[in-house]
Coordinates of C-alpha atoms in Angstrom, one line a residue:
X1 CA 21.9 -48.9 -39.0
X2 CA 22.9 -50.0 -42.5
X3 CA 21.5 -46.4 -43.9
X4 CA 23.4 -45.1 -41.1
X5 CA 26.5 -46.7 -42.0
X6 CA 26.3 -46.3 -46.0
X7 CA 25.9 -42.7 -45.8
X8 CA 28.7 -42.2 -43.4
X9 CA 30.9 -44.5 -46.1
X10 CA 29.8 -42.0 -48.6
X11 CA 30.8 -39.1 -47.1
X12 CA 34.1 -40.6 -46.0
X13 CA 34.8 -41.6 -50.4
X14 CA 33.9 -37.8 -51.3
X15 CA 36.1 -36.1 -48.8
X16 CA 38.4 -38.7 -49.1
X17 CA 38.8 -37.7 -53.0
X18 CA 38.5 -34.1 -52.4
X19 CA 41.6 -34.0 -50.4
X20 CA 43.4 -36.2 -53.2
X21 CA 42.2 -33.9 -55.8
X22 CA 43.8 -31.0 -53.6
X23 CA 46.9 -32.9 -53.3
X24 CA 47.4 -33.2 -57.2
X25 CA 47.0 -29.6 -57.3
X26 CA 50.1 -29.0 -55.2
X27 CA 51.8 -31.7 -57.3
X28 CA 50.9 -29.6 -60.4
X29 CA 51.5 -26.3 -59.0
X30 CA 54.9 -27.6 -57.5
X31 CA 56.3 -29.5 -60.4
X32 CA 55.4 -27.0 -63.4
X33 CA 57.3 -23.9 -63.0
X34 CA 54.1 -22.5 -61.9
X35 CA 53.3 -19.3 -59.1
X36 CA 52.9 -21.3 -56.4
X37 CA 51.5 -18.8 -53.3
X38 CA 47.7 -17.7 -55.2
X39 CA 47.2 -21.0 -56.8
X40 CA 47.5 -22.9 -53.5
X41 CA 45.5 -20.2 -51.6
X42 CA 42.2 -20.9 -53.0
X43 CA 42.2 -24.9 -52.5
X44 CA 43.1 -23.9 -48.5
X45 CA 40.4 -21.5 -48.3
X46 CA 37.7 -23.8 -50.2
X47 CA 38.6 -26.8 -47.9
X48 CA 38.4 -24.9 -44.8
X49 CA 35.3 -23.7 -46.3
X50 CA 33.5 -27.2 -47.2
X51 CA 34.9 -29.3 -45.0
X52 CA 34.3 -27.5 -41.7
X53 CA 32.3 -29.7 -39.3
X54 CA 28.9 -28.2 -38.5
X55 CA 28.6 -28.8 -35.0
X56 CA 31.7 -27.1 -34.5
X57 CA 31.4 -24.1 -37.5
X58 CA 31.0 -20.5 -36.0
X59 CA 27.7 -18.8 -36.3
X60 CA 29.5 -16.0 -38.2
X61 CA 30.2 -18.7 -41.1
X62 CA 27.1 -18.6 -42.8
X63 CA 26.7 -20.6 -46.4
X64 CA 27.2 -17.2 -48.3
X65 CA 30.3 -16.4 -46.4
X66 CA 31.7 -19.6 -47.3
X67 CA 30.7 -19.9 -50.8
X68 CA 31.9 -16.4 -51.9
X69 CA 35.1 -16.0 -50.1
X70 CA 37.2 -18.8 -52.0
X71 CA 34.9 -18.1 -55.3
X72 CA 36.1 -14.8 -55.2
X73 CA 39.6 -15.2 -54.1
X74 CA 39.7 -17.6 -57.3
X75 CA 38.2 -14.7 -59.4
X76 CA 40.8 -12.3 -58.3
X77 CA 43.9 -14.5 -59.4
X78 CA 42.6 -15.3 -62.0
X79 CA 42.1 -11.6 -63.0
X80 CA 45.1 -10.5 -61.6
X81 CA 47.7 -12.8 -62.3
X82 CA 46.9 -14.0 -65.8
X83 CA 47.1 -10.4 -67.7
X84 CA 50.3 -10.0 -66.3
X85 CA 51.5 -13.2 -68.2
X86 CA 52.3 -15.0 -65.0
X87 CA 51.5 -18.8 -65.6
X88 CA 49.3 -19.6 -62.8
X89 CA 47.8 -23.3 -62.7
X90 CA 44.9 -24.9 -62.0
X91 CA 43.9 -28.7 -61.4
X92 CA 41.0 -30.8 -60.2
X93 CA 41.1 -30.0 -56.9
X94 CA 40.2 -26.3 -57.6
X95 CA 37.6 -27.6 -59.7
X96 CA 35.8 -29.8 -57.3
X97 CA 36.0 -27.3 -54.4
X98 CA 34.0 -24.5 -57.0
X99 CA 31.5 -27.3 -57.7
X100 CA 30.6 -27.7 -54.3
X101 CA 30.8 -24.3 -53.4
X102 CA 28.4 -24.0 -56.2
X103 CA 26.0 -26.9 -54.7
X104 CA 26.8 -25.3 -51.2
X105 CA 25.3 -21.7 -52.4
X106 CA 22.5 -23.0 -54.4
X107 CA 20.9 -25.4 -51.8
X108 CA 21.7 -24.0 -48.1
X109 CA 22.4 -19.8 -49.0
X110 CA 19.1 -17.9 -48.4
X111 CA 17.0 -17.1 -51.4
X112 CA 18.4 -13.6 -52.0
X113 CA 22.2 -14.6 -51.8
X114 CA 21.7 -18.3 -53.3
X115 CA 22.0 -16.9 -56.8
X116 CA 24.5 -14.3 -56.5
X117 CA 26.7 -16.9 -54.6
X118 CA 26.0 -19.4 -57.3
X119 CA 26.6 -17.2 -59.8
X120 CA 30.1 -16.1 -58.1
X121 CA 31.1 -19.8 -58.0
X122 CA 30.3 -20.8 -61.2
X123 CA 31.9 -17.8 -62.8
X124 CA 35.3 -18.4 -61.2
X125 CA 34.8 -22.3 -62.3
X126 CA 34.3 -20.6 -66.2
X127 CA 37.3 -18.1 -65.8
X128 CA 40.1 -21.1 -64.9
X129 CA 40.3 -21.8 -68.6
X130 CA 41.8 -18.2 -68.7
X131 CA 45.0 -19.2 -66.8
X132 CA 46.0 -21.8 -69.7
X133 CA 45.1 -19.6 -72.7
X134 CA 48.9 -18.9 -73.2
X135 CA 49.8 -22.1 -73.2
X136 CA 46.7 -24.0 -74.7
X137 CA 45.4 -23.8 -78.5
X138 CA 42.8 -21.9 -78.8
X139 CA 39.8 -24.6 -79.3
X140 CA 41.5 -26.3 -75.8
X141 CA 40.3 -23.3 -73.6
X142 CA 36.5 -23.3 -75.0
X143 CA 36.7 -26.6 -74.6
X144 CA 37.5 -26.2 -71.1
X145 CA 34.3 -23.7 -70.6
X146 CA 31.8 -26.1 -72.3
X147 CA 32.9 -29.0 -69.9
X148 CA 32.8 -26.5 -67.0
X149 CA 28.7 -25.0 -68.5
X150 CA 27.9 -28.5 -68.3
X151 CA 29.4 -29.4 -65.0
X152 CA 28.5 -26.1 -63.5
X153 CA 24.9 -26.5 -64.7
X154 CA 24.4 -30.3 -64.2
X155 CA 25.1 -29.8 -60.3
X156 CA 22.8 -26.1 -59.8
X157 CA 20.1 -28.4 -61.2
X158 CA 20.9 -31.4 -58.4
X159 CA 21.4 -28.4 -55.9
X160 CA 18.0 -26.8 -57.2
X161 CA 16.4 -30.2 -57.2
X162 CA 17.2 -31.3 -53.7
X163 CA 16.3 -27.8 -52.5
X164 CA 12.9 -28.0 -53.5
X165 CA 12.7 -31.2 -51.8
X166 CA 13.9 -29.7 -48.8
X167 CA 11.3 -27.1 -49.0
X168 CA 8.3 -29.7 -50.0
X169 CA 9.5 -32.2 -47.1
X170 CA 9.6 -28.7 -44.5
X171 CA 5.7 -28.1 -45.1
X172 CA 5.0 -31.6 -45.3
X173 CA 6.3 -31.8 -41.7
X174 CA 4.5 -27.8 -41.0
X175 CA 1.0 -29.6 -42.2
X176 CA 1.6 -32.5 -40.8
X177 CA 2.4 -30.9 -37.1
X178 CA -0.8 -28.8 -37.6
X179 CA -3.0 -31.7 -38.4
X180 CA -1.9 -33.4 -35.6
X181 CA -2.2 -30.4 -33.2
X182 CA -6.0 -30.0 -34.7
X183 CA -6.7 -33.7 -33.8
X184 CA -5.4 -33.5 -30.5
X185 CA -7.1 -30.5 -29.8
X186 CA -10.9 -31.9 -30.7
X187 CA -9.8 -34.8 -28.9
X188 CA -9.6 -32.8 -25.9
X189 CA -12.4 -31.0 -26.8
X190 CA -14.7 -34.2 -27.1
X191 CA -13.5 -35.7 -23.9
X192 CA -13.5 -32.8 -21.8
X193 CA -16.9 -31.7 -22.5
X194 CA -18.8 -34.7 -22.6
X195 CA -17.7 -35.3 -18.9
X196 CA -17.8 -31.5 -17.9
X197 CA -21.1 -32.1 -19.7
X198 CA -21.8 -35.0 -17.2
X199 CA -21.0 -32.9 -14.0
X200 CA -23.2 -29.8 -15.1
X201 CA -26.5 -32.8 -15.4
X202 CA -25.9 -34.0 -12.4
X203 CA -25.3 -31.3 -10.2
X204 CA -28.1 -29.9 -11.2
X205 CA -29.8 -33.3 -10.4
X206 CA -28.7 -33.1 -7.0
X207 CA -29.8 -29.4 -6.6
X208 CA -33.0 -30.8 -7.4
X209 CA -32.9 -33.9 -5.1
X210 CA -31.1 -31.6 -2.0
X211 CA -34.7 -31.1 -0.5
X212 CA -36.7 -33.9 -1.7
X213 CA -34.3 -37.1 -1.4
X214 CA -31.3 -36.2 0.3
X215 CA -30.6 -39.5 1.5
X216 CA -30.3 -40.7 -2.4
X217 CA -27.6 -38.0 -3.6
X218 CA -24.4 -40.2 -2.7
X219 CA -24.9 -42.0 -6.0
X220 CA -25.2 -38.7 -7.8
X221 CA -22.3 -36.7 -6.2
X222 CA -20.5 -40.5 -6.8
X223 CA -20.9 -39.7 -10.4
X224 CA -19.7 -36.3 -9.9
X225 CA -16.9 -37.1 -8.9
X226 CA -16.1 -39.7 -11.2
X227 CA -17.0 -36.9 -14.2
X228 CA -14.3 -34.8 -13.0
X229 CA -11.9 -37.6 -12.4
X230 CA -12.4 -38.8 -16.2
X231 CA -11.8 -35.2 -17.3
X232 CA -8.6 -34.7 -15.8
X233 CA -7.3 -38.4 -17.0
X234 CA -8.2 -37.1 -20.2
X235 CA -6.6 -34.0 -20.0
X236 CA -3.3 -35.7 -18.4
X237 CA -3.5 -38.0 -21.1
X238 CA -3.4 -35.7 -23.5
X239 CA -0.7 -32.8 -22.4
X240 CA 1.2 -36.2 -22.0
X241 CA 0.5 -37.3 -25.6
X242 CA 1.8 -33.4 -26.5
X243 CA 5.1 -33.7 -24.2
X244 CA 6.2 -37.0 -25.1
X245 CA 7.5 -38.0 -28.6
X246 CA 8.7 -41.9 -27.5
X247 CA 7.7 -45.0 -28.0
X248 CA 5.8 -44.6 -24.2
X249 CA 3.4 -41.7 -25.7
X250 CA 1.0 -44.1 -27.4
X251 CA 0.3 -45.6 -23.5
X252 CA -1.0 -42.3 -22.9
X253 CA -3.4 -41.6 -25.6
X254 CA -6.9 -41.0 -24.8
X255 CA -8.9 -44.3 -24.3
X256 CA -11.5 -44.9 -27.5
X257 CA -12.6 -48.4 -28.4
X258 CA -15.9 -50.6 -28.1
X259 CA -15.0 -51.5 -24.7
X260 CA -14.8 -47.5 -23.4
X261 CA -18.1 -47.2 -25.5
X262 CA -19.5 -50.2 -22.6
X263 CA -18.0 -48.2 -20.0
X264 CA -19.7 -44.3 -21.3
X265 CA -22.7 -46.3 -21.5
X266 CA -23.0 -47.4 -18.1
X267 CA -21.4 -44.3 -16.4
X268 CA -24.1 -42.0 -18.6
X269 CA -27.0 -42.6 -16.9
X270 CA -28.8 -40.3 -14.2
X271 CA -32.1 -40.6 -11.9
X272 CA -35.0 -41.3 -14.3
X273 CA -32.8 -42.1 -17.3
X274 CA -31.9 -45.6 -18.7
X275 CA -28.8 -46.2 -20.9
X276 CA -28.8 -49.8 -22.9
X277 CA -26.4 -50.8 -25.1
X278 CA -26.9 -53.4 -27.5
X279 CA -23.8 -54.7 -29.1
X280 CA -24.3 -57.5 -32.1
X281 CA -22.0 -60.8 -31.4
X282 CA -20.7 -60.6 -34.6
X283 CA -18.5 -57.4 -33.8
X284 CA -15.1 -58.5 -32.4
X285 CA -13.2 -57.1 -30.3
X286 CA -10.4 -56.7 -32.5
X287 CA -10.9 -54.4 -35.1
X288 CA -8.8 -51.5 -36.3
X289 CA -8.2 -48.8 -33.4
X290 CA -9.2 -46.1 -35.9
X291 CA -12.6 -47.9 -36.7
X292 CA -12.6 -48.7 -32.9
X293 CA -11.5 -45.0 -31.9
X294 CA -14.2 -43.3 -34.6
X295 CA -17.1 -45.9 -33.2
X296 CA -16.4 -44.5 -29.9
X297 CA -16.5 -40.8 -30.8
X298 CA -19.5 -41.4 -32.4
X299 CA -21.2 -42.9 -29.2
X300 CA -19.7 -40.4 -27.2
X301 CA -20.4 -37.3 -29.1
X302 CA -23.7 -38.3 -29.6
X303 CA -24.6 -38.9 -25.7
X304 CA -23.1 -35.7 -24.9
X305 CA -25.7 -34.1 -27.3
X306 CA -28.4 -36.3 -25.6
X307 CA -27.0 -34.6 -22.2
X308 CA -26.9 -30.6 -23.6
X309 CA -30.1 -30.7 -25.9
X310 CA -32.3 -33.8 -24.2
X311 CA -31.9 -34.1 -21.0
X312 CA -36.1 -35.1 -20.5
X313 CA -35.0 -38.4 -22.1
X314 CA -36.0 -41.8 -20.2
X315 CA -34.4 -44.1 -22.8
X316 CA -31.0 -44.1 -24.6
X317 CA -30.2 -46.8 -26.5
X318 CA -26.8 -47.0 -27.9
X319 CA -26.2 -50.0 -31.0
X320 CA -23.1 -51.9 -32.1
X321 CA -23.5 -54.3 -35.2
X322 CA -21.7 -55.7 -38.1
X323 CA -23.7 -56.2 -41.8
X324 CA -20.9 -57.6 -44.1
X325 CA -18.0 -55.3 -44.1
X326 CA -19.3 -52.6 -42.4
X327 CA -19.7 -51.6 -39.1
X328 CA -22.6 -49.4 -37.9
X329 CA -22.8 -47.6 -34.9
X330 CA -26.1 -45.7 -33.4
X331 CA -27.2 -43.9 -30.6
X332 CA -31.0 -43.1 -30.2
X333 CA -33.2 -41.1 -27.4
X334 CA -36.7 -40.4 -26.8
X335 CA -36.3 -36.9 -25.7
X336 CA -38.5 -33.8 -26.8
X337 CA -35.7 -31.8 -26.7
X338 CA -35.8 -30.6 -23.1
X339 CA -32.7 -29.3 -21.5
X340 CA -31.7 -27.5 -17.9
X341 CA -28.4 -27.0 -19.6
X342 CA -27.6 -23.4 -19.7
X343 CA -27.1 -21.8 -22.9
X344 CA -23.0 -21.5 -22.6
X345 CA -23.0 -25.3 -22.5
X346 CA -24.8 -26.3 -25.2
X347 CA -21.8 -25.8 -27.6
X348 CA -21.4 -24.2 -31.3
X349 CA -22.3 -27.6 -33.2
X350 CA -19.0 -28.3 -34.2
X351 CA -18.5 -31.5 -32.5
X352 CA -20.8 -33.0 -35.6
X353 CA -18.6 -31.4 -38.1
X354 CA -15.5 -32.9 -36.5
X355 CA -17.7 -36.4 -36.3
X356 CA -18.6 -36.4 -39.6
X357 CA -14.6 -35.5 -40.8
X358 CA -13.5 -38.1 -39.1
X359 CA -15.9 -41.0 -40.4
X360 CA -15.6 -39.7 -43.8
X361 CA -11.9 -40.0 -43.4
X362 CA -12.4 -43.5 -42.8
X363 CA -14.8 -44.3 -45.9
X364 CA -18.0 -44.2 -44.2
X365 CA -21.2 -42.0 -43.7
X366 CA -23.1 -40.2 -40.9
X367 CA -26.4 -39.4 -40.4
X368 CA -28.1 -37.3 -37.6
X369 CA -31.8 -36.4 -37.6
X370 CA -35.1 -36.6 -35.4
X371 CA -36.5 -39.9 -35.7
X372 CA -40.0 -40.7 -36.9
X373 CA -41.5 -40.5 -33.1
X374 CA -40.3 -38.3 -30.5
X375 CA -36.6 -38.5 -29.7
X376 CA -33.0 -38.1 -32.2
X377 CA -31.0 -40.3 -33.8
X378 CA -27.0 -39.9 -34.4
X379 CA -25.6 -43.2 -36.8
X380 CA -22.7 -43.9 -38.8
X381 CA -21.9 -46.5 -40.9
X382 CA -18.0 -47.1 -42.3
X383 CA -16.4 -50.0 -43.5
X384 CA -15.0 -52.2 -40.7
X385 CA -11.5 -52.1 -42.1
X386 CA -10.0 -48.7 -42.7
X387 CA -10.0 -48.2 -46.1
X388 CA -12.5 -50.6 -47.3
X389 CA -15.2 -49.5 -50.1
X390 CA -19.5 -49.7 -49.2
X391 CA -21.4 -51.8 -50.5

């Protein structure tokens, strides 16, 4: 509010002195003997110019149309009027409007026009000297030009300057958008497919239990069902998370803390496989929701592996615990590395890359290898507070 307020206060000052610096002119123009009609011209033009609202300025008004139209109506009396020893003034007014005309063409005109606009402005800002040089000594005129060099060139380099802000804070915002389209994107990724994952294990586990055990597939299809429901929550979620920019859109992020990583554990399991978790008491529940969210990608990531490239496990264990500082999450199987999976769903690899990314981000390291009997092991370890240093 108080930035708000300040900048409109601001803006209110320089317009405010603009249109007092116009009014000398007239004063001058009117009380001097002077040609009054060109003189007066160019401060109309230039106001109508730089003080147009934006919201209500034509599409046909561009910044080069605006900055060369009074810069060159300036140029032409002064070339016109002066040889023919007609004593045309100038006063501040004229002088402010081709300063922000200059500003004007240097910051908003497009890169081909901004410096022939800005060299059109600050010419006719160096040629007003010319209108006095009957009536000046000679030193006052090059005076004149060396105060207008230094004016001229003091506000193309604020023009410049802010420019290449403009341009720095544009693919700021560009990588920044892209980032955060890539994040959301492997968070639907990693969601979707460990519970289309889930429905592809257990249908085919109650293809296999159709004949044998019918009367024990309700759990199975149960699950089933559940899968698909969790996959389009998380696909809601998400378009949701894309659609809405408001304070309301961080309801409807996808779910990843410890407690989700309870819930994946006891929704993972099938017929003739065992999920345990085993969570330290020293982890609270309150940590960081990006340590919280990466611990939860890690145990999900690495169960959906479990499901595409062991799916002859018996025993998954997945571990929470705190050493210190840091905060290590694992997820072990005994498989052999059998799978019913077909080869479409066993997935590119990438979801390791993403995992490892994403722990790095955070300070912390990931490992994923067989272990030393039969089975694999997926475990990271980061530092319980983002941004904390390893031991």
């Amino acid at each position: 509010m108080t930035s708000h307020s300040g900048r409109g206060c601001a803006r209110g000052l320089a317009v405010g002195a603009l249109l007092a610096s116009a009014a000398l002119d007239v004063l001058i123009v009117g009380s001097g003997g002077f040609t009054v009609g060109p003189p007066l011209l160019v401060p109309a033009v230039g106001l109508a110019a730089v003080l147009w609202p934006a919201g209500r300025r034509p599409s046909w008004l561009t910044p080069q149309l605006r900055t060369a139209v009074p810069a060159a109506l300036s140029v032409l009396v002064t070339a016109c009027w002066v040889p023919a020893g007609d004593k045309v003034a100038f006063g501040p007014g004229e002088v402010v409007l081709l300063l922000c005309l200059l500003f004007i063409a240097v910051r908003h005109c497009p890169r081909p026009w901004a410096v022939g606009c800005g060299t059109l402005a600050g010419g006719a800002l160096l040629l007003l000297p010319a209108r006095y040089a009957h009536s000046l000594t000679r030193e006052e005129p090059l005076a004149l030009v060396v105060v207008g060099l230094l004016l001229a060139g003091l506000v193309a380099g604020l023009a410049g300057q802010l420019r290449s802000l403009d341009y720095r804070r544009t693919v700021a915002v560009a990588e920044t958008r892209r980032e955060e389209r890539l994040a959301i994107a492997a968070d639907l990724h990693d969601f979707v497919a460990h519970h289309v994952t889930g429905i592809l294990v257990q249908t085919q586990v109650a293809r296999m239990m159709a004949d044998s055990r019918p009367g024990e597939l309700d759990p199975v299809l149960a699950g089933i069902e559940g899968a698909a429901t969790e996959a389009l929550a998380s696909m809601r979620r998400t378009v949701g998370l894309l659609r809405d920019t408001g304070p309301e859109a961080a309801d409807r992020r996808p779910v990843g803390d410890l407690a989700g990583i309870a819930e994946l554990a006891e929704r993972f399991g099938v017929p003739g496989q065992r999920v345990t978790l085993h969570r330290d008491p020293a982890v609270p529940d309150d940590l960081p929701h990006e340590v919280q969210a990466a611990a939860f990608r890690v145990a999900q990531e690495a169960l959906t592996n479990v499901r595409r490239h062991a799916a002859d496990a018996a025993e998954v264990t997945v571990a929470l615990r705190r050493d210190g500082d840091r905060l290590t999450v694992a997820v072990t199987d005994d498989g052999r590395g059998g799978t019913r999976l077909p080869d479409a769903a066993h997935g590119g690899g990438f979801g390791l890359v993403g995992l490892k990314e994403r722990v790095t981000a955070l300070g912390g390291e990931l490992w994923a290898g067989p272990r030393a009997r039969d089975g694999w092991e997926v475990r990271a370890e980061f530092p319980a507070e983002p941004g904390g240093r390893g031991r």
